[in-house]
PDB file of C-alpha atoms and ligand atoms in Angstrom:
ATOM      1  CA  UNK A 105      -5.070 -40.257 -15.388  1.00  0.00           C
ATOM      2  CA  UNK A 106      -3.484 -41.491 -12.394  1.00  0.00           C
ATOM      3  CA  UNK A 107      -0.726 -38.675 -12.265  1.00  0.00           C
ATOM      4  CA  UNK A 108      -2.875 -35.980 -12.610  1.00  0.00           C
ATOM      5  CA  UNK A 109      -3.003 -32.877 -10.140  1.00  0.00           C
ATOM      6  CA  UNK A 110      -5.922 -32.297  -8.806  1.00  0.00           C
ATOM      7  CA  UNK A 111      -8.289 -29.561  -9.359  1.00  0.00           C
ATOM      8  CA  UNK A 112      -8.894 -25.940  -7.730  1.00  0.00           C
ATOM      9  CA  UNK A 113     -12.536 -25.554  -7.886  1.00  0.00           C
ATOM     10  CA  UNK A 114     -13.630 -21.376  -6.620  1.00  0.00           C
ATOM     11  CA  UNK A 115     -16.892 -21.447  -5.600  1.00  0.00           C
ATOM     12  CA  UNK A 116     -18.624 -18.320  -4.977  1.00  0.00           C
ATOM     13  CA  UNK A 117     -21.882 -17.162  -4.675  1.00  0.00           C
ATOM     14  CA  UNK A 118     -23.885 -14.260  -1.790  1.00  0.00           C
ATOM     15  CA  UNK A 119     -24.225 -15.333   1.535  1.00  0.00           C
ATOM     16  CA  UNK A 120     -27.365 -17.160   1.732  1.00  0.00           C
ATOM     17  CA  UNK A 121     -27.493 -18.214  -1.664  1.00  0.00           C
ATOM     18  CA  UNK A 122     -27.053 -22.039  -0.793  1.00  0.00           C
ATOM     19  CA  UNK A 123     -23.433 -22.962  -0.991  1.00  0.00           C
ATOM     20  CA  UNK A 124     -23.179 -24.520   2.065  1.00  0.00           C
ATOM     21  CA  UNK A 125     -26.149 -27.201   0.977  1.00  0.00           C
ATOM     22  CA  UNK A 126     -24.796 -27.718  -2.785  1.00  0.00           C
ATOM     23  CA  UNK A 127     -21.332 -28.801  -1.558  1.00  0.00           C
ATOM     24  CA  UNK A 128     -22.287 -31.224   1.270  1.00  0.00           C
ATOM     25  CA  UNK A 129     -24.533 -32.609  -1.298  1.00  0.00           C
ATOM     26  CA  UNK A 130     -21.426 -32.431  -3.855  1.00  0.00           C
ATOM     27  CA  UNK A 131     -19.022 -33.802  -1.229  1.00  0.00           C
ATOM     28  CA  UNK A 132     -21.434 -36.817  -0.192  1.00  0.00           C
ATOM     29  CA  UNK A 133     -20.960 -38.459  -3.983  1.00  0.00           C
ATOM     30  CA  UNK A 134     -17.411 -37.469  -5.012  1.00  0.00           C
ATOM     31  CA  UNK A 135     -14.482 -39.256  -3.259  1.00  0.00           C
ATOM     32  CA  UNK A 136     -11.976 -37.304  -4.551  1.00  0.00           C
ATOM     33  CA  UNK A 137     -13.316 -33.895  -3.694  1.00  0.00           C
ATOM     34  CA  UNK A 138     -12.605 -31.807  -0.379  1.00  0.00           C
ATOM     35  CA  UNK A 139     -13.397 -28.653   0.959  1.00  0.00           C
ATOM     36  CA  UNK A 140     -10.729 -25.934   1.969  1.00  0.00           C
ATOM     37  CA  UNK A 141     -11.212 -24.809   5.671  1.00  0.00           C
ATOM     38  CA  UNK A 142     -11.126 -21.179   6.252  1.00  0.00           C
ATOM     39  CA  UNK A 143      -9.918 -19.376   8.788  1.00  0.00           C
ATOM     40  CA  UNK A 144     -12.487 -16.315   9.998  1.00  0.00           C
ATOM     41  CA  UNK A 145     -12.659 -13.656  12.510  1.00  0.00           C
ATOM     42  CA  UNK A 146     -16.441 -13.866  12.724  1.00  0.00           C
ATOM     43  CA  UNK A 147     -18.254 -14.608  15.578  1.00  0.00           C
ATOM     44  CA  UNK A 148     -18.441 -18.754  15.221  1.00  0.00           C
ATOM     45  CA  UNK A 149     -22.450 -19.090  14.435  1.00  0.00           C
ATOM     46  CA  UNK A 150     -24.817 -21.297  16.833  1.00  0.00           C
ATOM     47  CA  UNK A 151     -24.123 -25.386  15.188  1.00  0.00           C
ATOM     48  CA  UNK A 152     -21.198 -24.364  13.603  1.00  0.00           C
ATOM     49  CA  UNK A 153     -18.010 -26.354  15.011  1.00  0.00           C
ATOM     50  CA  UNK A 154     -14.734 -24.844  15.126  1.00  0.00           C
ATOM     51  CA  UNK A 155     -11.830 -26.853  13.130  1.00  0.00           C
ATOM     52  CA  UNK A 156     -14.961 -28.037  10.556  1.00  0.00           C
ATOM     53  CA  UNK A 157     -16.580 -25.173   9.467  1.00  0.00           C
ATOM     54  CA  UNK A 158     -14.139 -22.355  10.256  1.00  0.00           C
ATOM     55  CA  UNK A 159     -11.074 -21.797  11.746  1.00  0.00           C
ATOM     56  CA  UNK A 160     -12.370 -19.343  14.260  1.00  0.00           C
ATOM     57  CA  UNK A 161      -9.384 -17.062  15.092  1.00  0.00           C
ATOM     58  CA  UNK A 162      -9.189 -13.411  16.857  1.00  0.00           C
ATOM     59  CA  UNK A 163      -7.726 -10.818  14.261  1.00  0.00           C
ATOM     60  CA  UNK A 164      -4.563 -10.321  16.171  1.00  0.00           C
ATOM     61  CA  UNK A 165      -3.932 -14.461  14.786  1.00  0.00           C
ATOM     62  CA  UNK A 166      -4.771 -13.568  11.286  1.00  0.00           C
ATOM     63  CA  UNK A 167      -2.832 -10.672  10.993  1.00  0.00           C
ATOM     64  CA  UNK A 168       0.296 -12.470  12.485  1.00  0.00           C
ATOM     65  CA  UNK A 169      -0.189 -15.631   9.693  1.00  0.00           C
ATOM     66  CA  UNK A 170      -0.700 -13.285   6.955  1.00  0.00           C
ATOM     67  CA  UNK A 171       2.514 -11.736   7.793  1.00  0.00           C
ATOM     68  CA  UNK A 172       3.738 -15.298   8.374  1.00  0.00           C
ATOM     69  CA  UNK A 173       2.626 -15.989   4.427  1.00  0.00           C
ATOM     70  CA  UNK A 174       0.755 -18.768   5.480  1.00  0.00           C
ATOM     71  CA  UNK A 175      -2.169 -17.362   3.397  1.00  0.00           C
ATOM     72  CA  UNK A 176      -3.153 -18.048  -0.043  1.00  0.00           C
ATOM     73  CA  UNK A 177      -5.495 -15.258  -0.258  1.00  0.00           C
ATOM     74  CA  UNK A 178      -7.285 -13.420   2.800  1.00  0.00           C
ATOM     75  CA  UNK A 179     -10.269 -10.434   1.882  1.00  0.00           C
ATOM     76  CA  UNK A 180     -12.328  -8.444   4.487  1.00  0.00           C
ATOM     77  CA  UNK A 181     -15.636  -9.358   4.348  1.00  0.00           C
ATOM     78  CA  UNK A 182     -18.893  -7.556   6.442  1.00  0.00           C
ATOM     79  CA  UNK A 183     -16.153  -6.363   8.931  1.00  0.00           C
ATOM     80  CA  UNK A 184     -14.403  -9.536   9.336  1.00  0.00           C
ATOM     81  CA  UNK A 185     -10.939 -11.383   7.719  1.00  0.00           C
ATOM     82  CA  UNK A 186     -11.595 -14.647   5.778  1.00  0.00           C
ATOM     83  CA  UNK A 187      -8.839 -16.549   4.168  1.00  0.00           C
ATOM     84  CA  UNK A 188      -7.478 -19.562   3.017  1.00  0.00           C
ATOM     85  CA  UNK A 189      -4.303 -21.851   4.396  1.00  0.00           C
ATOM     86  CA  UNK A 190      -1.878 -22.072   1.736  1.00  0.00           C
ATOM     87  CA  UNK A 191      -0.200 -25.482   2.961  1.00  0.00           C
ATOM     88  CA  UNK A 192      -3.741 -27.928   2.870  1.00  0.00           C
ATOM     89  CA  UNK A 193      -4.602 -26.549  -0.193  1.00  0.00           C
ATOM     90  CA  UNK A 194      -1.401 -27.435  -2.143  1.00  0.00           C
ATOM     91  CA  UNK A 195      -0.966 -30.358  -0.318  1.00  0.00           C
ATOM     92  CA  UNK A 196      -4.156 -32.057  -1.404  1.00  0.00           C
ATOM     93  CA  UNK A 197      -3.782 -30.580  -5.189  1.00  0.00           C
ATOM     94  CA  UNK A 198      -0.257 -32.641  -5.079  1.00  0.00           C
ATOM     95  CA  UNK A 199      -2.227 -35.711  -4.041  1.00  0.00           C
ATOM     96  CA  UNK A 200      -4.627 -35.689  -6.910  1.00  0.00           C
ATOM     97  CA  UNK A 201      -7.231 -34.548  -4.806  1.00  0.00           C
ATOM     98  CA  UNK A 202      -9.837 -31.759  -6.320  1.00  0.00           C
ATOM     99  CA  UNK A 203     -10.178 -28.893  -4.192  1.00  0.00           C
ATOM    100  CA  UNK A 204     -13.252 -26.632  -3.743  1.00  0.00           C
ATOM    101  CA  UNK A 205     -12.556 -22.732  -2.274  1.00  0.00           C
ATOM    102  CA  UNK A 206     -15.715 -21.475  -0.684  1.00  0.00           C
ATOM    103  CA  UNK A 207     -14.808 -17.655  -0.879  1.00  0.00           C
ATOM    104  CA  UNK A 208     -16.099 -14.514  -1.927  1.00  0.00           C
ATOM    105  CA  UNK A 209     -15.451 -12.517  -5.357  1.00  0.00           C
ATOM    106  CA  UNK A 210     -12.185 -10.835  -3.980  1.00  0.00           C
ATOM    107  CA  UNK A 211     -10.922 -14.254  -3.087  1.00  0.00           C
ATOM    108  CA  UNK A 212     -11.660 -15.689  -6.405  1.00  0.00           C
ATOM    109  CA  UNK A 213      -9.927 -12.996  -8.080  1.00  0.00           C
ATOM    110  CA  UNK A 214      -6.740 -13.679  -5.904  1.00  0.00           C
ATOM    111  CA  UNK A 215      -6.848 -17.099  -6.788  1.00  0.00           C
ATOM    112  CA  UNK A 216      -7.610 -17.003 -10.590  1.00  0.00           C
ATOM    113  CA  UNK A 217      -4.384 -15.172 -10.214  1.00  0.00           C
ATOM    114  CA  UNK A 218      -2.367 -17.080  -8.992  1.00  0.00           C
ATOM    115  CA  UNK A 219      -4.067 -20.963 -10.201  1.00  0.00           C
ATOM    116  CA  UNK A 220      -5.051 -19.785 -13.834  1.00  0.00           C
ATOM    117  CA  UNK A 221      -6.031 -23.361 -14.217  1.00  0.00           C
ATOM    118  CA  UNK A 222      -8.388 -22.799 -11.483  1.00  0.00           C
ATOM    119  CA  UNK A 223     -12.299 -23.577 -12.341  1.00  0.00           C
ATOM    120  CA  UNK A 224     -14.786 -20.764 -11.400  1.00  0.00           C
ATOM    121  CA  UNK A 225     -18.286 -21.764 -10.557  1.00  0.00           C
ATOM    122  CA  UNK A 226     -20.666 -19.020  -9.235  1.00  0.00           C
ATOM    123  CA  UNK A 227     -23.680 -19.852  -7.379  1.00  0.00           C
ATOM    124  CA  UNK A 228     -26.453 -17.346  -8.321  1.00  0.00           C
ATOM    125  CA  UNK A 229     -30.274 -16.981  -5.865  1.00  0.00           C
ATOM    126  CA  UNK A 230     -33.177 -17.248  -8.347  1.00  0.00           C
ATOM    127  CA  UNK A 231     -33.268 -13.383  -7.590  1.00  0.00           C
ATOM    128  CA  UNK A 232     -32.440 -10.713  -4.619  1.00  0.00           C
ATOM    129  CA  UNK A 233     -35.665 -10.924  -3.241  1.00  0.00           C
ATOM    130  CA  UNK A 234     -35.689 -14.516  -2.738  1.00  0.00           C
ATOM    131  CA  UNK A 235     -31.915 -14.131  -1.357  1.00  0.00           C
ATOM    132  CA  UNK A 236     -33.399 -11.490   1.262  1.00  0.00           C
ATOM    133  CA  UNK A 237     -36.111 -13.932   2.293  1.00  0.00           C
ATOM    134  CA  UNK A 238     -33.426 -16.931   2.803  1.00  0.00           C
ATOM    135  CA  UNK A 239     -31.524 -14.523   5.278  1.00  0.00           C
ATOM    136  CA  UNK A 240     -34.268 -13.570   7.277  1.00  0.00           C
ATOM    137  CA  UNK A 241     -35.017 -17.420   7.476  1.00  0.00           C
ATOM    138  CA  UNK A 242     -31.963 -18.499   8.630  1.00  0.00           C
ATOM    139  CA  UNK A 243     -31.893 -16.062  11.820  1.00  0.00           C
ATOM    140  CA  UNK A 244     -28.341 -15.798  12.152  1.00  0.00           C
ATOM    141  CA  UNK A 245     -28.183 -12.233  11.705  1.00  0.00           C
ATOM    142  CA  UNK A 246     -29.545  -9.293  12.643  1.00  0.00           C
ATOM    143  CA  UNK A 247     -31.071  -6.483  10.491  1.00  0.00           C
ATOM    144  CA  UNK A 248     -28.053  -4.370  10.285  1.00  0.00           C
ATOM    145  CA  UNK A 249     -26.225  -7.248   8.864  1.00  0.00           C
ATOM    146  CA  UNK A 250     -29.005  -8.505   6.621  1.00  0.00           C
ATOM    147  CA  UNK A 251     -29.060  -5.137   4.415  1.00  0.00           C
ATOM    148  CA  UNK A 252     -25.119  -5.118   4.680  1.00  0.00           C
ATOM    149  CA  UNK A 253     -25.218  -8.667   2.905  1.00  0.00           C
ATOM    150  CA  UNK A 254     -27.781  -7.722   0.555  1.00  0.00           C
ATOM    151  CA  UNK A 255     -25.764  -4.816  -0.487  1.00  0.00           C
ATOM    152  CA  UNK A 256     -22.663  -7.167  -0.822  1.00  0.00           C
ATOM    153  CA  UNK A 257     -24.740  -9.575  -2.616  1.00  0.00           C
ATOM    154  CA  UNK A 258     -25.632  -7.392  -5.171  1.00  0.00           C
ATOM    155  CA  UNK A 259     -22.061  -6.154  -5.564  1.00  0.00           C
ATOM    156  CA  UNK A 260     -21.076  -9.811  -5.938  1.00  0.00           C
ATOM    157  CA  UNK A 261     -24.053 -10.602  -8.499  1.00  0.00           C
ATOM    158  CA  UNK A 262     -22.640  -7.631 -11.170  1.00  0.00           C
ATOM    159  CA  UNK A 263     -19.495  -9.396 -11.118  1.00  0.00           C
ATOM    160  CA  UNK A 264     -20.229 -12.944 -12.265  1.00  0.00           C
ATOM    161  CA  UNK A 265     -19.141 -11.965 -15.134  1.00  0.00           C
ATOM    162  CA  UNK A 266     -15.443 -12.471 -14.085  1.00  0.00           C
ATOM    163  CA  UNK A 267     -16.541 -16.677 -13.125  1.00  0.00           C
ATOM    164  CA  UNK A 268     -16.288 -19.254 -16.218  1.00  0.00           C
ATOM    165  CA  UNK A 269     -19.526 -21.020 -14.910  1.00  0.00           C
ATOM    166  CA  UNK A 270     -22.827 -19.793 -13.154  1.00  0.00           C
ATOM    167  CA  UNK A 271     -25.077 -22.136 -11.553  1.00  0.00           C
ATOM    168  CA  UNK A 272     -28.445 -20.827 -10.013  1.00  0.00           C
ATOM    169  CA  UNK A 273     -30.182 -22.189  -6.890  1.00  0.00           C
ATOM    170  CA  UNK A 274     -33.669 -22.728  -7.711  1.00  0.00           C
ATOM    171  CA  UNK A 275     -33.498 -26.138  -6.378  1.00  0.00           C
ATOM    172  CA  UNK A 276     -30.792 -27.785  -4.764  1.00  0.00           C
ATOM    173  CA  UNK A 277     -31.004 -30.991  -6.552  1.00  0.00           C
ATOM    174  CA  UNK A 278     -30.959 -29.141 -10.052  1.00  0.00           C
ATOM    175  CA  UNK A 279     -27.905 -27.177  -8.514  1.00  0.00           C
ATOM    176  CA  UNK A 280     -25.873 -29.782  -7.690  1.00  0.00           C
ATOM    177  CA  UNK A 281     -26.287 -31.723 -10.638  1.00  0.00           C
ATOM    178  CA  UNK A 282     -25.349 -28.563 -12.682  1.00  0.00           C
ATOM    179  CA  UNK A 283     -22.514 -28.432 -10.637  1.00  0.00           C
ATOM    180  CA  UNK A 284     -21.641 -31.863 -11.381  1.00  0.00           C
ATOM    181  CA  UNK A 285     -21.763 -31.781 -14.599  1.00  0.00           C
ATOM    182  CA  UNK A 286     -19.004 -28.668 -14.391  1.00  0.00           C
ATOM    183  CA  UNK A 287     -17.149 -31.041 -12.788  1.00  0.00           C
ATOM    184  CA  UNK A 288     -17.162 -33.594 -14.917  1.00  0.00           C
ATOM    185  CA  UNK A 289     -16.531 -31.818 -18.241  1.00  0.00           C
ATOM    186  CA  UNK A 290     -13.629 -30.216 -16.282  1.00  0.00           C
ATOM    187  CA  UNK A 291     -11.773 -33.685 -15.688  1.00  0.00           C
ATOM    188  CA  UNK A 292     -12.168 -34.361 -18.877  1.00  0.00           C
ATOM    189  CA  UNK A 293     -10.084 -31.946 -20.783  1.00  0.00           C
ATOM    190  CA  UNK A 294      -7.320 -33.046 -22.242  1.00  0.00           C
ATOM    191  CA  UNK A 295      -5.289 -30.706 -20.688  1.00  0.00           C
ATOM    192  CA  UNK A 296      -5.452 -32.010 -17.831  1.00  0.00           C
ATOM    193  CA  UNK A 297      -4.887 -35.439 -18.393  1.00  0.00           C
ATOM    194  CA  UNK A 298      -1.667 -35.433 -20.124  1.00  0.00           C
ATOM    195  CA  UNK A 299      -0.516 -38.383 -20.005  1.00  0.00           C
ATOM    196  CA  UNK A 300      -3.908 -40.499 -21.071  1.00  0.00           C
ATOM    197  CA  UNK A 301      -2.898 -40.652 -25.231  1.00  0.00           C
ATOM    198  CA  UNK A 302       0.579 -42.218 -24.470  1.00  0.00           C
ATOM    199  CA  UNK A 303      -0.593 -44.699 -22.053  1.00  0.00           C
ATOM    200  CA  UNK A 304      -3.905 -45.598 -24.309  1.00  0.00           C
ATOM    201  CA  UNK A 305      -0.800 -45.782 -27.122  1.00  0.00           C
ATOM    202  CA  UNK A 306       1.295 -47.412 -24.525  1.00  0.00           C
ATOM    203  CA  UNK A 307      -0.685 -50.083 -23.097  1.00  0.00           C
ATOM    204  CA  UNK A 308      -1.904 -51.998 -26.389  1.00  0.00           C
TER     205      UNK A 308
HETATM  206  P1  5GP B 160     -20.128 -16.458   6.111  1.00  0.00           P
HETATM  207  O1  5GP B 160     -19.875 -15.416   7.178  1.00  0.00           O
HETATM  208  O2  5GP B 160     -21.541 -16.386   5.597  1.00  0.00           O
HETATM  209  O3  5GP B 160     -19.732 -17.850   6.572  1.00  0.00           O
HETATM  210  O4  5GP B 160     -19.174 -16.119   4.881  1.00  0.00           O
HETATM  211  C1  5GP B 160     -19.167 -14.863   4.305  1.00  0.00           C
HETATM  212  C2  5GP B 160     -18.466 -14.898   2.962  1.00  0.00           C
HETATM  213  O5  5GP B 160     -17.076 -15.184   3.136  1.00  0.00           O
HETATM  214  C3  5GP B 160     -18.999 -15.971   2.021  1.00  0.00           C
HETATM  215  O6  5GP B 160     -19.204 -15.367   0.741  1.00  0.00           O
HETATM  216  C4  5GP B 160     -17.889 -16.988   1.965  1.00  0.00           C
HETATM  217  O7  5GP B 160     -17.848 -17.649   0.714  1.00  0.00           O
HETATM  218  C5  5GP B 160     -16.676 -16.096   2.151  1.00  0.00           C
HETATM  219  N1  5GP B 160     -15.503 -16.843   2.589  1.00  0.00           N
HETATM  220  C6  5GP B 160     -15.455 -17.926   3.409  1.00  0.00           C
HETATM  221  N2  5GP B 160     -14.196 -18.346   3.551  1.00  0.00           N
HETATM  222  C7  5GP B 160     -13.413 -17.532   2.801  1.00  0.00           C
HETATM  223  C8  5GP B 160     -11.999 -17.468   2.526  1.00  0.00           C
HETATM  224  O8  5GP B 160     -11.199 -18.274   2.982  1.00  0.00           O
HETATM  225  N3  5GP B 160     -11.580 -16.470   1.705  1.00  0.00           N
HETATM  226  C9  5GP B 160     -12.415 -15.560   1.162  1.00  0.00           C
HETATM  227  N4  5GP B 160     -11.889 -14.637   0.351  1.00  0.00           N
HETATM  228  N5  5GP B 160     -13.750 -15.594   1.382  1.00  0.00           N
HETATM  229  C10 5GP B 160     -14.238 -16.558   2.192  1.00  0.00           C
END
């Protein structure tokens, strides 16, 4: 297995939802896993650390590197660009490194596009109402932008249907070993190991 590519893990799911939690939790056990960073026009969040969580950028920057094609896929989100750097990402694939996107549906689509290999996990709430209750909690946003995520969130619910996997976030334990288990079964295939049978044949 030791010439394998690594893998492009999507991971999707509504703001709120959890996704942040699951994949420190997911990142703390797996040594081979990383997490692309984003770049963002948003308004960089009180905790959050520019370079780690986001590249914070004005639009002006984003527009000029899509242009550039530095981007592997870019979608407006709640009034702001998100997108991914091309160059990390296939960087770290080349060097057998497993790569999770945190992005939203749009994203995914791009990228199922263009990575067909590419494993889709969404990240479901245990239901809207619960979702609404995690925003509020969090107190990042205001009201405005609470019902505009809900709204979004609901859009981005209906289309699960385009992800290969869903997970749901009833507790983040359960969640992560779901999402483990995706994982697992994932490095598994044969296809992507395909040079195990002739060194098992090989090395007798
Ligand atoms: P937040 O503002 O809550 O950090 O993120 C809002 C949404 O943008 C989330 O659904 C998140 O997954 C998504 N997102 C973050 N980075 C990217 C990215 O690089 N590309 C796309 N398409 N979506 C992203």
């Amino acid at each position: 297995m030791s010439d394998r590519k690594g893998l492009l893990i999507i991971f999707s799911g509504p703001s709120g939802c959890g996704k942040d939690t699951v994949l420190r939790e997911m990142l703390e056990t797996n040594d081979d896993l990383r997490v692309s960073i984003s770049m963002t026009t948003r308004k960089i969040r009180d905790g959050e650390i520019d370079g780690m969580d986001y590249y914070f950028v004005s639009r002006e920057y984003f527009e000029k590197k899509i242009k550039e094609g530095s981007m592997l896929e870019y979608a407006e989100y709640a009034g702001n660009y998100y997108g991914t750097p091309k160059a990390p990402v296939d960087d770290m694939i080349n060097d057998g490194i497993n790569v999770i996107l945190e992005i939203e549906v749009q994203g995914a689509e791009k990228i199922r596009k263009l990575y067909p290999d590419a494993v889709s996990v969404f990240l479901m709430p245990p239901s809207l109402a619960e979702l609404e209750e995690r925003l509020r909690k969090r107190g990042t946003d205001d009201e405005e932008t609470i019902s505009h995520r809900l709204f979004i969130a609901e859009q981005e619910i209906r289309r699960a249907t385009e992800f290969q996997y869903a997970v749901v976030n009833s507790e983040v334990e359960k969640a992560v070993s779901d999402f483990q288990e995706i994982l697992n079964s994932e490095k598994h295939k044969i296809s992507r190991n395909p040079n195990l049978i002739s060194e098992v044949i090989n090395n007798v």
